Amino acid sequence: MSGSTMVTIAVLLFFVFFIFYKRDLVMRLFSVEAQTPANELQERLERTADNVIWRLEEKIAYLEALLKEADQKIELLESKVARDVQDEKGDSPVPEISFMPPARAASLYQQNSLQPAKDRQEEQPRPEAPAMESKGRPIPQDKHKVIVAMAEQGFNVTEIAKAVGMGKGEIMLVLQLNKK
């Protein structure tokens, strides 16, 4: 064999060895680079999921506290209503109390307080100007009392507005004026 053939074989072997070596290096380089972003993405997703779960747990706890508070207010209101009914009827047994829709409560309140309100108005004429509805008509005083009574019973502005047939803004205005 001649010297040039040997050199050619040596160069060829060196080239094959170099390609195999670089191929392993390139594969290792790409596998490490591909694995690192995937791991980072997985870690970020896990942190985000933990954060979302934590927020949901906080909101659930808040809603449970609101439910407990609402239940307590319902029990308190039912006991007050039962006491009032018992006071009105004397010593008769207290019937089972259930939730009454705002419209029904407002109409019952109007029926029960309409005559005493008229009597009080006749006894004490008010010098102040009557409140005005949005269309320029005066709001009857018994509606004021219904609004205030429903607010004291814990009804919100929307429920009161539906019950008395007035707008939310008017209800809020009457309640603000009542505070003064």
PDB file of C-alpha atoms in Angstrom:
ATOM      1  CA  MET A   1       0.000   0.000   0.000  1.00  0.00           C
ATOM      2  CA  SER A   2       1.185   3.264  -0.850  1.00  0.00           C
ATOM      3  CA  GLY A   3       1.546   6.228   1.425  1.00  0.00           C
ATOM      4  CA  SER A   4      -1.210   8.210  -0.226  1.00  0.00           C
ATOM      5  CA  THR A   5      -3.709   5.399   0.269  1.00  0.00           C
ATOM      6  CA  MET A   6      -2.797   5.229   3.911  1.00  0.00           C
ATOM      7  CA  VAL A   7      -3.232   8.938   4.318  1.00  0.00           C
ATOM      8  CA  THR A   8      -6.578   8.756   2.531  1.00  0.00           C
ATOM      9  CA  ILE A   9      -7.747   5.909   4.776  1.00  0.00           C
ATOM     10  CA  ALA A  10      -6.550   7.789   7.870  1.00  0.00           C
ATOM     11  CA  VAL A  11      -8.339  10.977   6.782  1.00  0.00           C
ATOM     12  CA  LEU A  12     -11.451   8.965   5.996  1.00  0.00           C
ATOM     13  CA  LEU A  13     -11.382   7.247   9.402  1.00  0.00           C
ATOM     14  CA  PHE A  14     -10.779  10.574  11.089  1.00  0.00           C
ATOM     15  CA  PHE A  15     -13.746  12.090   9.176  1.00  0.00           C
ATOM     16  CA  VAL A  16     -16.074   9.175  10.152  1.00  0.00           C
ATOM     17  CA  PHE A  17     -14.959   9.405  13.777  1.00  0.00           C
ATOM     18  CA  PHE A  18     -15.478  13.186  13.729  1.00  0.00           C
ATOM     19  CA  ILE A  19     -19.028  12.835  12.295  1.00  0.00           C
ATOM     20  CA  PHE A  20     -20.024  10.246  14.938  1.00  0.00           C
ATOM     21  CA  TYR A  21     -18.532  12.354  17.704  1.00  0.00           C
ATOM     22  CA  LYS A  22     -20.243  15.539  16.549  1.00  0.00           C
ATOM     23  CA  ARG A  23     -23.531  13.717  16.013  1.00  0.00           C
ATOM     24  CA  ASP A  24     -23.578  12.612  19.662  1.00  0.00           C
ATOM     25  CA  LEU A  25     -22.609  16.117  20.725  1.00  0.00           C
ATOM     26  CA  VAL A  26     -25.359  17.708  18.603  1.00  0.00           C
ATOM     27  CA  MET A  27     -27.955  15.213  19.865  1.00  0.00           C
ATOM     28  CA  ARG A  28     -26.984  15.822  23.488  1.00  0.00           C
ATOM     29  CA  LEU A  29     -27.042  19.567  22.936  1.00  0.00           C
ATOM     30  CA  PHE A  30     -30.529  19.529  21.386  1.00  0.00           C
ATOM     31  CA  SER A  31     -31.946  17.100  23.937  1.00  0.00           C
ATOM     32  CA  VAL A  32     -30.746  19.251  26.846  1.00  0.00           C
ATOM     33  CA  GLU A  33     -32.008  22.438  25.178  1.00  0.00           C
ATOM     34  CA  ALA A  34     -35.396  20.877  24.413  1.00  0.00           C
ATOM     35  CA  GLN A  35     -35.782  19.420  27.884  1.00  0.00           C
ATOM     36  CA  THR A  36     -34.976  22.633  29.775  1.00  0.00           C
ATOM     37  CA  PRO A  37     -37.791  24.779  28.271  1.00  0.00           C
ATOM     38  CA  ALA A  38     -40.240  21.913  28.739  1.00  0.00           C
ATOM     39  CA  ASN A  39     -39.295  21.650  32.417  1.00  0.00           C
ATOM     40  CA  GLU A  40     -39.564  25.420  32.850  1.00  0.00           C
ATOM     41  CA  LEU A  41     -42.981  25.422  31.181  1.00  0.00           C
ATOM     42  CA  GLN A  42     -44.143  22.580  33.405  1.00  0.00           C
ATOM     43  CA  GLU A  43     -42.945  24.414  36.528  1.00  0.00           C
ATOM     44  CA  ARG A  44     -44.711  27.633  35.461  1.00  0.00           C
ATOM     45  CA  LEU A  45     -47.923  25.717  34.755  1.00  0.00           C
ATOM     46  CA  GLU A  46     -47.759  24.040  38.166  1.00  0.00           C
ATOM     47  CA  ARG A  47     -47.200  27.402  39.894  1.00  0.00           C
ATOM     48  CA  THR A  48     -50.119  28.922  37.977  1.00  0.00           C
ATOM     49  CA  ALA A  49     -52.365  25.980  38.852  1.00  0.00           C
ATOM     50  CA  ASP A  50     -51.389  26.256  42.531  1.00  0.00           C
ATOM     51  CA  ASN A  51     -52.121  29.989  42.444  1.00  0.00           C
ATOM     52  CA  VAL A  52     -55.544  29.431  40.840  1.00  0.00           C
ATOM     53  CA  ILE A  53     -56.405  26.713  43.363  1.00  0.00           C
ATOM     54  CA  TRP A  54     -55.361  28.987  46.226  1.00  0.00           C
ATOM     55  CA  ARG A  55     -57.534  31.834  44.897  1.00  0.00           C
ATOM     56  CA  LEU A  56     -60.502  29.496  44.458  1.00  0.00           C
ATOM     57  CA  GLU A  57     -60.105  28.205  48.009  1.00  0.00           C
ATOM     58  CA  GLU A  58     -60.061  31.795  49.295  1.00  0.00           C
ATOM     59  CA  LYS A  59     -63.224  32.653  47.364  1.00  0.00           C
ATOM     60  CA  ILE A  60     -64.944  29.482  48.565  1.00  0.00           C
ATOM     61  CA  ALA A  61     -64.092  30.343  52.169  1.00  0.00           C
ATOM     62  CA  TYR A  62     -65.413  33.892  51.644  1.00  0.00           C
ATOM     63  CA  LEU A  63     -68.649  32.598  50.121  1.00  0.00           C
ATOM     64  CA  GLU A  64     -69.087  30.105  52.964  1.00  0.00           C
ATOM     65  CA  ALA A  65     -68.669  32.942  55.461  1.00  0.00           C
ATOM     66  CA  LEU A  66     -71.296  34.960  53.580  1.00  0.00           C
ATOM     67  CA  LEU A  67     -73.660  31.994  53.663  1.00  0.00           C
ATOM     68  CA  LYS A  68     -73.189  31.590  57.412  1.00  0.00           C
ATOM     69  CA  GLU A  69     -73.809  35.296  57.918  1.00  0.00           C
ATOM     70  CA  ALA A  70     -76.940  35.153  55.754  1.00  0.00           C
ATOM     71  CA  ASP A  71     -78.203  32.130  57.686  1.00  0.00           C
ATOM     72  CA  GLN A  72     -77.669  33.978  60.962  1.00  0.00           C
ATOM     73  CA  LYS A  73     -79.548  37.014  59.659  1.00  0.00           C
ATOM     74  CA  ILE A  74     -82.390  34.796  58.447  1.00  0.00           C
ATOM     75  CA  GLU A  75     -82.649  33.126  61.854  1.00  0.00           C
ATOM     76  CA  LEU A  76     -82.593  36.508  63.581  1.00  0.00           C
ATOM     77  CA  LEU A  77     -85.266  37.879  61.257  1.00  0.00           C
ATOM     78  CA  GLU A  78     -87.439  34.789  61.714  1.00  0.00           C
ATOM     79  CA  SER A  79     -87.177  35.083  65.491  1.00  0.00           C
ATOM     80  CA  LYS A  80     -88.085  38.781  65.344  1.00  0.00           C
ATOM     81  CA  VAL A  81     -91.061  38.052  63.097  1.00  0.00           C
ATOM     82  CA  ALA A  82     -92.160  35.216  65.385  1.00  0.00           C
ATOM     83  CA  ARG A  83     -91.890  37.517  68.407  1.00  0.00           C
ATOM     84  CA  ASP A  84     -93.888  40.235  66.631  1.00  0.00           C
ATOM     85  CA  VAL A  85     -96.568  37.766  65.574  1.00  0.00           C
ATOM     86  CA  GLN A  86     -96.761  36.378  69.100  1.00  0.00           C
ATOM     87  CA  ASP A  87     -97.004  39.898  70.533  1.00  0.00           C
ATOM     88  CA  GLU A  88     -99.830  40.720  68.122  1.00  0.00           C
ATOM     89  CA  LYS A  89    -101.788  37.547  68.814  1.00  0.00           C
ATOM     90  CA  GLY A  90    -101.079  37.393  72.505  1.00  0.00           C
ATOM     91  CA  ASP A  91    -100.343  33.939  73.871  1.00  0.00           C
ATOM     92  CA  SER A  92    -101.447  31.980  70.804  1.00  0.00           C
ATOM     93  CA  PRO A  93     -98.916  29.451  69.476  1.00  0.00           C
ATOM     94  CA  VAL A  94     -96.371  30.697  66.958  1.00  0.00           C
ATOM     95  CA  PRO A  95     -96.948  29.313  63.448  1.00  0.00           C
ATOM     96  CA  GLU A  96     -94.142  28.049  61.254  1.00  0.00           C
ATOM     97  CA  ILE A  97     -92.300  31.026  59.724  1.00  0.00           C
ATOM     98  CA  SER A  98     -91.118  30.947  56.137  1.00  0.00           C
ATOM     99  CA  PHE A  99     -89.482  33.507  53.867  1.00  0.00           C
ATOM    100  CA  MET A 100     -91.921  35.981  52.359  1.00  0.00           C
ATOM    101  CA  PRO A 101     -91.206  37.617  48.968  1.00  0.00           C
ATOM    102  CA  PRO A 102     -90.441  41.360  49.135  1.00  0.00           C
ATOM    103  CA  ALA A 103     -93.543  42.347  47.152  1.00  0.00           C
ATOM    104  CA  ARG A 104     -95.801  40.447  49.563  1.00  0.00           C
ATOM    105  CA  ALA A 105     -94.011  41.913  52.600  1.00  0.00           C
ATOM    106  CA  ALA A 106     -94.403  45.423  51.201  1.00  0.00           C
ATOM    107  CA  SER A 107     -98.102  44.970  50.461  1.00  0.00           C
ATOM    108  CA  LEU A 108     -98.784  43.530  53.939  1.00  0.00           C
ATOM    109  CA  TYR A 109     -96.853  46.344  55.526  1.00  0.00           C
ATOM    110  CA  GLN A 110     -98.784  48.903  53.490  1.00  0.00           C
ATOM    111  CA  GLN A 111    -102.100  47.358  54.473  1.00  0.00           C
ATOM    112  CA  ASN A 112    -101.225  47.226  58.157  1.00  0.00           C
ATOM    113  CA  SER A 113     -99.711  50.680  58.406  1.00  0.00           C
ATOM    114  CA  LEU A 114    -101.885  52.671  55.996  1.00  0.00           C
ATOM    115  CA  GLN A 115    -104.533  53.790  58.482  1.00  0.00           C
ATOM    116  CA  PRO A 116    -102.168  54.615  61.415  1.00  0.00           C
ATOM    117  CA  ALA A 117     -99.994  56.615  59.001  1.00  0.00           C
ATOM    118  CA  LYS A 118    -102.982  58.657  57.841  1.00  0.00           C
ATOM    119  CA  ASP A 119    -103.993  59.282  61.472  1.00  0.00           C
ATOM    120  CA  ARG A 120    -100.511  60.511  62.333  1.00  0.00           C
ATOM    121  CA  GLN A 121    -100.459  62.785  59.292  1.00  0.00           C
ATOM    122  CA  GLU A 122    -103.767  64.331  60.323  1.00  0.00           C
ATOM    123  CA  GLU A 123    -102.491  64.891  63.856  1.00  0.00           C
ATOM    124  CA  GLN A 124     -99.152  66.426  62.833  1.00  0.00           C
ATOM    125  CA  PRO A 125     -99.056  68.239  59.492  1.00  0.00           C
ATOM    126  CA  ARG A 126     -95.522  68.351  58.150  1.00  0.00           C
ATOM    127  CA  PRO A 127     -94.148  71.720  57.070  1.00  0.00           C
ATOM    128  CA  GLU A 128     -91.481  70.232  54.794  1.00  0.00           C
ATOM    129  CA  ALA A 129     -92.117  69.734  51.084  1.00  0.00           C
ATOM    130  CA  PRO A 130     -93.013  66.210  49.991  1.00  0.00           C
ATOM    131  CA  ALA A 131     -90.424  64.161  48.162  1.00  0.00           C
ATOM    132  CA  MET A 132     -90.815  64.109  44.394  1.00  0.00           C
ATOM    133  CA  GLU A 133     -90.770  61.132  42.055  1.00  0.00           C
ATOM    134  CA  SER A 134     -88.610  61.270  38.950  1.00  0.00           C
ATOM    135  CA  LYS A 135     -91.599  62.476  36.892  1.00  0.00           C
ATOM    136  CA  GLY A 136     -92.355  65.375  39.226  1.00  0.00           C
ATOM    137  CA  ARG A 137     -95.127  63.723  41.235  1.00  0.00           C
ATOM    138  CA  PRO A 138     -94.856  63.588  45.021  1.00  0.00           C
ATOM    139  CA  ILE A 139     -94.055  60.209  46.581  1.00  0.00           C
ATOM    140  CA  PRO A 140     -96.699  59.212  49.135  1.00  0.00           C
ATOM    141  CA  GLN A 141     -95.415  59.177  52.708  1.00  0.00           C
ATOM    142  CA  ASP A 142     -96.557  55.589  53.224  1.00  0.00           C
ATOM    143  CA  LYS A 143     -94.152  54.512  50.461  1.00  0.00           C
ATOM    144  CA  HIS A 144     -91.367  56.213  52.396  1.00  0.00           C
ATOM    145  CA  LYS A 145     -92.260  54.207  55.450  1.00  0.00           C
ATOM    146  CA  VAL A 146     -92.463  50.983  53.458  1.00  0.00           C
ATOM    147  CA  ILE A 147     -89.035  51.683  51.961  1.00  0.00           C
ATOM    148  CA  VAL A 148     -87.480  52.440  55.344  1.00  0.00           C
ATOM    149  CA  ALA A 149     -89.148  49.450  57.000  1.00  0.00           C
ATOM    150  CA  MET A 150     -87.997  47.067  54.284  1.00  0.00           C
ATOM    151  CA  ALA A 151     -84.457  48.459  54.491  1.00  0.00           C
ATOM    152  CA  GLU A 152     -84.473  47.924  58.257  1.00  0.00           C
ATOM    153  CA  GLN A 153     -85.631  44.346  57.701  1.00  0.00           C
ATOM    154  CA  GLY A 154     -82.581  43.730  55.538  1.00  0.00           C
ATOM    155  CA  PHE A 155     -83.995  43.893  52.016  1.00  0.00           C
ATOM    156  CA  ASN A 156     -81.614  45.296  49.426  1.00  0.00           C
ATOM    157  CA  VAL A 157     -82.322  48.272  47.149  1.00  0.00           C
ATOM    158  CA  THR A 158     -83.282  46.100  44.166  1.00  0.00           C
ATOM    159  CA  GLU A 159     -85.839  44.096  46.144  1.00  0.00           C
ATOM    160  CA  ILE A 160     -87.346  47.253  47.632  1.00  0.00           C
ATOM    161  CA  ALA A 161     -87.532  48.915  44.206  1.00  0.00           C
ATOM    162  CA  LYS A 162     -89.397  45.936  42.770  1.00  0.00           C
ATOM    163  CA  ALA A 163     -91.772  45.774  45.728  1.00  0.00           C
ATOM    164  CA  VAL A 164     -92.807  49.438  45.715  1.00  0.00           C
ATOM    165  CA  GLY A 165     -92.543  50.002  41.958  1.00  0.00           C
ATOM    166  CA  MET A 166     -89.883  52.711  42.070  1.00  0.00           C
ATOM    167  CA  GLY A 167     -86.388  53.044  40.637  1.00  0.00           C
ATOM    168  CA  LYS A 168     -83.239  52.090  42.524  1.00  0.00           C
ATOM    169  CA  GLY A 169     -82.032  55.692  42.531  1.00  0.00           C
ATOM    170  CA  GLU A 170     -85.251  56.886  44.116  1.00  0.00           C
ATOM    171  CA  ILE A 171     -84.992  54.186  46.780  1.00  0.00           C
ATOM    172  CA  MET A 172     -81.391  55.140  47.568  1.00  0.00           C
ATOM    173  CA  LEU A 173     -82.382  58.813  47.769  1.00  0.00           C
ATOM    174  CA  VAL A 174     -85.237  58.094  50.183  1.00  0.00           C
ATOM    175  CA  LEU A 175     -82.935  55.955  52.351  1.00  0.00           C
ATOM    176  CA  GLN A 176     -80.238  58.656  52.355  1.00  0.00           C
ATOM    177  CA  LEU A 177     -82.770  61.320  53.309  1.00  0.00           C
ATOM    178  CA  ASN A 178     -84.100  59.059  56.056  1.00  0.00           C
ATOM    179  CA  LYS A 179     -80.612  58.772  57.598  1.00  0.00           C
ATOM    180  CA  LYS A 180     -80.447  62.562  58.061  1.00  0.00           C
TER     181      LYS A 180
END
